[in-house]
mmCIF file with all atom_site columns, C-alpha atoms in Angstrom:
data_model
loop_
_atom_site.group_PDB
_atom_site.id
_atom_site.type_symbol
_atom_site.label_atom_id
_atom_site.label_alt_id
_atom_site.label_comp_id
_atom_site.label_asym_id
_atom_site.label_entity_id
_atom_site.label_seq_id
_atom_site.pdbx_PDB_ins_code
_atom_site.Cartn_x
_atom_site.Cartn_y
_atom_site.Cartn_z
_atom_site.occupancy
_atom_site.B_iso_or_equiv
_atom_site.pdbx_formal_charge
_atom_site.auth_seq_id
_atom_site.auth_comp_id
_atom_site.auth_asym_id
_atom_site.auth_atom_id
_atom_site.pdbx_PDB_model_num
ATOM 1   C CA . MET P 1 1   ? 31.568 -53.526 25.409  1.00 0.00 ? 1   MET P CA 1
ATOM 2   C CA . THR P 1 2   ? 34.362 -53.951 22.963  1.00 0.00 ? 2   THR P CA 1
ATOM 3   C CA . HIS P 1 3   ? 36.496 -51.180 21.623  1.00 0.00 ? 3   HIS P CA 1
ATOM 4   C CA . ASN P 1 4   ? 34.896 -51.380 18.140  1.00 0.00 ? 4   ASN P CA 1
ATOM 5   C CA . THR P 1 5   ? 31.386 -51.198 19.566  1.00 0.00 ? 5   THR P CA 1
ATOM 6   C CA . SER P 1 6   ? 32.358 -48.226 21.697  1.00 0.00 ? 6   SER P CA 1
ATOM 7   C CA . ASN P 1 7   ? 33.827 -46.400 18.676  1.00 0.00 ? 7   ASN P CA 1
ATOM 8   C CA . ALA P 1 8   ? 30.718 -47.160 16.603  1.00 0.00 ? 8   ALA P CA 1
ATOM 9   C CA . LEU P 1 9   ? 28.482 -45.820 19.400  1.00 0.00 ? 9   LEU P CA 1
ATOM 10  C CA . HIS P 1 10  ? 30.555 -42.629 19.681  1.00 0.00 ? 10  HIS P CA 1
ATOM 11  C CA . SER P 1 11  ? 30.501 -42.306 15.907  1.00 0.00 ? 11  SER P CA 1
ATOM 12  C CA . ARG P 1 12  ? 26.684 -42.593 15.818  1.00 0.00 ? 12  ARG P CA 1
ATOM 13  C CA . ARG P 1 13  ? 26.323 -40.086 18.655  1.00 0.00 ? 13  ARG P CA 1
ATOM 14  C CA . GLY P 1 14  ? 28.652 -37.744 16.825  1.00 0.00 ? 14  GLY P CA 1
ATOM 15  C CA . ILE P 1 15  ? 26.662 -38.074 13.603  1.00 0.00 ? 15  ILE P CA 1
ATOM 16  C CA . THR P 1 16  ? 23.362 -37.680 15.474  1.00 0.00 ? 16  THR P CA 1
ATOM 17  C CA . LEU P 1 17  ? 24.684 -34.602 17.238  1.00 0.00 ? 17  LEU P CA 1
ATOM 18  C CA . ALA P 1 18  ? 25.988 -33.182 13.950  1.00 0.00 ? 18  ALA P CA 1
ATOM 19  C CA . VAL P 1 19  ? 22.626 -33.791 12.259  1.00 0.00 ? 19  VAL P CA 1
ATOM 20  C CA . ALA P 1 20  ? 20.790 -32.175 15.192  1.00 0.00 ? 20  ALA P CA 1
ATOM 21  C CA . VAL P 1 21  ? 23.087 -29.143 15.066  1.00 0.00 ? 21  VAL P CA 1
ATOM 22  C CA . LEU P 1 22  ? 22.634 -28.894 11.301  1.00 0.00 ? 22  LEU P CA 1
ATOM 23  C CA . TRP P 1 23  ? 18.832 -29.055 11.676  1.00 0.00 ? 23  TRP P CA 1
ATOM 24  C CA . VAL P 1 24  ? 18.931 -26.295 14.282  1.00 0.00 ? 24  VAL P CA 1
ATOM 25  C CA . LEU P 1 25  ? 21.105 -24.218 11.972  1.00 0.00 ? 25  LEU P CA 1
ATOM 26  C CA . VAL P 1 26  ? 18.764 -24.849 9.034   1.00 0.00 ? 26  VAL P CA 1
ATOM 27  C CA . VAL P 1 27  ? 15.742 -23.812 11.116  1.00 0.00 ? 27  VAL P CA 1
ATOM 28  C CA . LEU P 1 28  ? 17.547 -20.693 12.367  1.00 0.00 ? 28  LEU P CA 1
ATOM 29  C CA . SER P 1 29  ? 18.573 -19.861 8.813   1.00 0.00 ? 29  SER P CA 1
ATOM 30  C CA . ALA P 1 30  ? 14.983 -20.279 7.612   1.00 0.00 ? 30  ALA P CA 1
ATOM 31  C CA . LEU P 1 31  ? 13.737 -17.998 10.396  1.00 0.00 ? 31  LEU P CA 1
ATOM 32  C CA . ALA P 1 32  ? 16.372 -15.411 9.460   1.00 0.00 ? 32  ALA P CA 1
ATOM 33  C CA . VAL P 1 33  ? 15.233 -15.547 5.823   1.00 0.00 ? 33  VAL P CA 1
ATOM 34  C CA . ILE P 1 34  ? 11.618 -15.090 6.899   1.00 0.00 ? 34  ILE P CA 1
ATOM 35  C CA . ALA P 1 35  ? 12.509 -12.119 9.115   1.00 0.00 ? 35  ALA P CA 1
ATOM 36  C CA . SER P 1 36  ? 14.639 -10.554 6.382   1.00 0.00 ? 36  SER P CA 1
ATOM 37  C CA . THR P 1 37  ? 11.903 -10.996 3.769   1.00 0.00 ? 37  THR P CA 1
ATOM 38  C CA . HIS P 1 38  ? 9.303  -9.485  6.099   1.00 0.00 ? 38  HIS P CA 1
ATOM 39  C CA . GLN P 1 39  ? 11.542 -6.516  6.851   1.00 0.00 ? 39  GLN P CA 1
ATOM 40  C CA . THR P 1 40  ? 12.239 -6.013  3.144   1.00 0.00 ? 40  THR P CA 1
ATOM 41  C CA . ARG P 1 41  ? 8.519  -6.047  2.332   1.00 0.00 ? 41  ARG P CA 1
ATOM 42  C CA . GLN P 1 42  ? 7.841  -3.511  5.064   1.00 0.00 ? 42  GLN P CA 1
ATOM 43  C CA . ARG P 1 43  ? 10.571 -1.233  3.730   1.00 0.00 ? 43  ARG P CA 1
ATOM 44  C CA . VAL P 1 44  ? 9.360  -1.553  0.134   1.00 0.00 ? 44  VAL P CA 1
ATOM 45  C CA . ASP P 1 45  ? 5.839  -0.712  1.307   1.00 0.00 ? 45  ASP P CA 1
ATOM 46  C CA . ARG P 1 46  ? 7.173  2.343   3.164   1.00 0.00 ? 46  ARG P CA 1
ATOM 47  C CA . LEU P 1 47  ? 9.167  3.375   0.092   1.00 0.00 ? 47  LEU P CA 1
ATOM 48  C CA . GLU P 1 48  ? 6.075  3.175   -2.121  1.00 0.00 ? 48  GLU P CA 1
ATOM 49  C CA . THR P 1 49  ? 4.081  5.190   0.420   1.00 0.00 ? 49  THR P CA 1
ATOM 50  C CA . LEU P 1 50  ? 6.772  7.872   0.431   1.00 0.00 ? 50  LEU P CA 1
ATOM 51  C CA . ARG P 1 51  ? 6.871  7.881   -3.379  1.00 0.00 ? 51  ARG P CA 1
ATOM 52  C CA . ARG P 1 52  ? 3.095  8.403   -3.512  1.00 0.00 ? 52  ARG P CA 1
ATOM 53  C CA . GLU P 1 53  ? 3.368  11.227  -0.989  1.00 0.00 ? 53  GLU P CA 1
ATOM 54  C CA . ALA P 1 54  ? 6.197  12.795  -2.991  1.00 0.00 ? 54  ALA P CA 1
ATOM 55  C CA . ALA P 1 55  ? 4.100  12.654  -6.167  1.00 0.00 ? 55  ALA P CA 1
ATOM 56  C CA . GLU P 1 56  ? 1.152  14.259  -4.357  1.00 0.00 ? 56  GLU P CA 1
ATOM 57  C CA . LEU P 1 57  ? 3.405  16.982  -2.961  1.00 0.00 ? 57  LEU P CA 1
ATOM 58  C CA . GLN P 1 58  ? 4.807  17.579  -6.434  1.00 0.00 ? 58  GLN P CA 1
ATOM 59  C CA . VAL P 1 59  ? 1.262  18.153  -7.730  1.00 0.00 ? 59  VAL P CA 1
ATOM 60  C CA . VAL P 1 60  ? 0.471  20.540  -4.856  1.00 0.00 ? 60  VAL P CA 1
ATOM 61  C CA . TRP P 1 61  ? 3.752  22.395  -5.456  1.00 0.00 ? 61  TRP P CA 1
ATOM 62  C CA . GLY P 1 62  ? 2.856  22.765  -9.130  1.00 0.00 ? 62  GLY P CA 1
ATOM 63  C CA . GLN P 1 63  ? -0.548 24.148  -8.170  1.00 0.00 ? 63  GLN P CA 1
ATOM 64  C CA . TYR P 1 64  ? 1.068  26.661  -5.814  1.00 0.00 ? 64  TYR P CA 1
ATOM 65  C CA . MET P 1 65  ? 3.510  27.736  -8.500  1.00 0.00 ? 65  MET P CA 1
ATOM 66  C CA . LEU P 1 66  ? 0.630  28.268  -10.911 1.00 0.00 ? 66  LEU P CA 1
ATOM 67  C CA . GLU P 1 67  ? -1.300 30.201  -8.289  1.00 0.00 ? 67  GLU P CA 1
ATOM 68  C CA . GLN P 1 68  ? 1.761  32.329  -7.525  1.00 0.00 ? 68  GLN P CA 1
ATOM 69  C CA . SER P 1 69  ? 2.266  33.177  -11.171 1.00 0.00 ? 69  SER P CA 1
ATOM 70  C CA . THR P 1 70  ? -1.421 34.083  -11.436 1.00 0.00 ? 70  THR P CA 1
ATOM 71  C CA . TRP P 1 71  ? -1.271 36.374  -8.406  1.00 0.00 ? 71  TRP P CA 1
ATOM 72  C CA . ALA P 1 72  ? 1.924  38.033  -9.596  1.00 0.00 ? 72  ALA P CA 1
ATOM 73  C CA . ALA P 1 73  ? 0.841  38.532  -13.222 1.00 0.00 ? 73  ALA P CA 1
ATOM 74  C CA . TYR P 1 74  ? 1.424  42.135  -14.324 1.00 0.00 ? 74  TYR P CA 1
ATOM 75  C CA . GLY P 1 75  ? -2.080 42.565  -15.728 1.00 0.00 ? 75  GLY P CA 1
ATOM 76  C CA . ARG P 1 76  ? -3.659 41.438  -12.481 1.00 0.00 ? 76  ARG P CA 1
ATOM 77  C CA . VAL P 1 77  ? -1.503 43.804  -10.429 1.00 0.00 ? 77  VAL P CA 1
ATOM 78  C CA . GLU P 1 78  ? -2.379 46.679  -12.748 1.00 0.00 ? 78  GLU P CA 1
ATOM 79  C CA . GLN P 1 79  ? -6.092 45.832  -12.582 1.00 0.00 ? 79  GLN P CA 1
ATOM 80  C CA . MET P 1 80  ? -6.015 45.716  -8.781  1.00 0.00 ? 80  MET P CA 1
ATOM 81  C CA . ALA P 1 81  ? -4.162 49.051  -8.683  1.00 0.00 ? 81  ALA P CA 1
ATOM 82  C CA . ARG P 1 82  ? -6.902 50.616  -10.790 1.00 0.00 ? 82  ARG P CA 1
ATOM 83  C CA . ASP P 1 83  ? -9.882 48.974  -9.079  1.00 0.00 ? 83  ASP P CA 1
ATOM 84  C CA . GLU P 1 84  ? -8.887 48.812  -5.430  1.00 0.00 ? 84  GLU P CA 1
ATOM 85  C CA . LEU P 1 85  ? -6.480 51.754  -5.125  1.00 0.00 ? 85  LEU P CA 1
ATOM 86  C CA . ALA P 1 86  ? -7.950 54.026  -7.800  1.00 0.00 ? 86  ALA P CA 1
ATOM 87  C CA . MET P 1 87  ? -4.518 54.396  -9.384  1.00 0.00 ? 87  MET P CA 1
ATOM 88  C CA . ARG P 1 88  ? -4.021 55.450  -12.991 1.00 0.00 ? 88  ARG P CA 1
ATOM 89  C CA . LEU P 1 89  ? -1.204 56.092  -15.398 1.00 0.00 ? 89  LEU P CA 1
ATOM 90  C CA . PRO P 1 90  ? -0.146 59.773  -15.289 1.00 0.00 ? 90  PRO P CA 1
ATOM 91  C CA . ASP P 1 91  ? -0.876 62.055  -18.208 1.00 0.00 ? 91  ASP P CA 1
ATOM 92  C CA . ASP P 1 92  ? 2.099  63.207  -20.243 1.00 0.00 ? 92  ASP P CA 1
ATOM 93  C CA . GLU P 1 93  ? 2.000  66.719  -18.718 1.00 0.00 ? 93  GLU P CA 1
ATOM 94  C CA . ASP P 1 94  ? 2.102  65.227  -15.201 1.00 0.00 ? 94  ASP P CA 1
ATOM 95  C CA . ILE P 1 95  ? 5.378  63.398  -15.825 1.00 0.00 ? 95  ILE P CA 1
ATOM 96  C CA . VAL P 1 96  ? 8.451  65.234  -14.507 1.00 0.00 ? 96  VAL P CA 1
ATOM 97  C CA . MET P 1 97  ? 11.983 64.176  -15.432 1.00 0.00 ? 97  MET P CA 1
ATOM 98  C CA . VAL P 1 98  ? 14.588 64.634  -12.750 1.00 0.00 ? 98  VAL P CA 1
ATOM 99  C CA . ILE P 1 99  ? 18.189 64.685  -13.873 1.00 0.00 ? 99  ILE P CA 1
ATOM 100 C CA . HIS P 1 100 ? 20.914 64.410  -11.321 1.00 0.00 ? 100 HIS P CA 1
ATOM 101 C CA . GLU P 1 101 ? 24.452 65.324  -12.247 1.00 0.00 ? 101 GLU P CA 1
#
């Protein structure tokens, strides 16, 4: 083999090796993109699930706040005091003022 033929053969092997390495890198890059996209979709799905749960919890919280305000309403407390505890407002003559000096 002559020197020129040997250099051409090494040059082709070098190019073939470079192309093979580039193909491997392209395939690895494509697989990384696929994995990244899959992971992103999973995270977006999880985010949407958490947003739905947060909205549902917000509705439940609102219902509890409404229920709390209903239970604590002055008129309801007064009605329960009358009905369940037989309480009543005192007559004027039953009211005693205590003054402390």
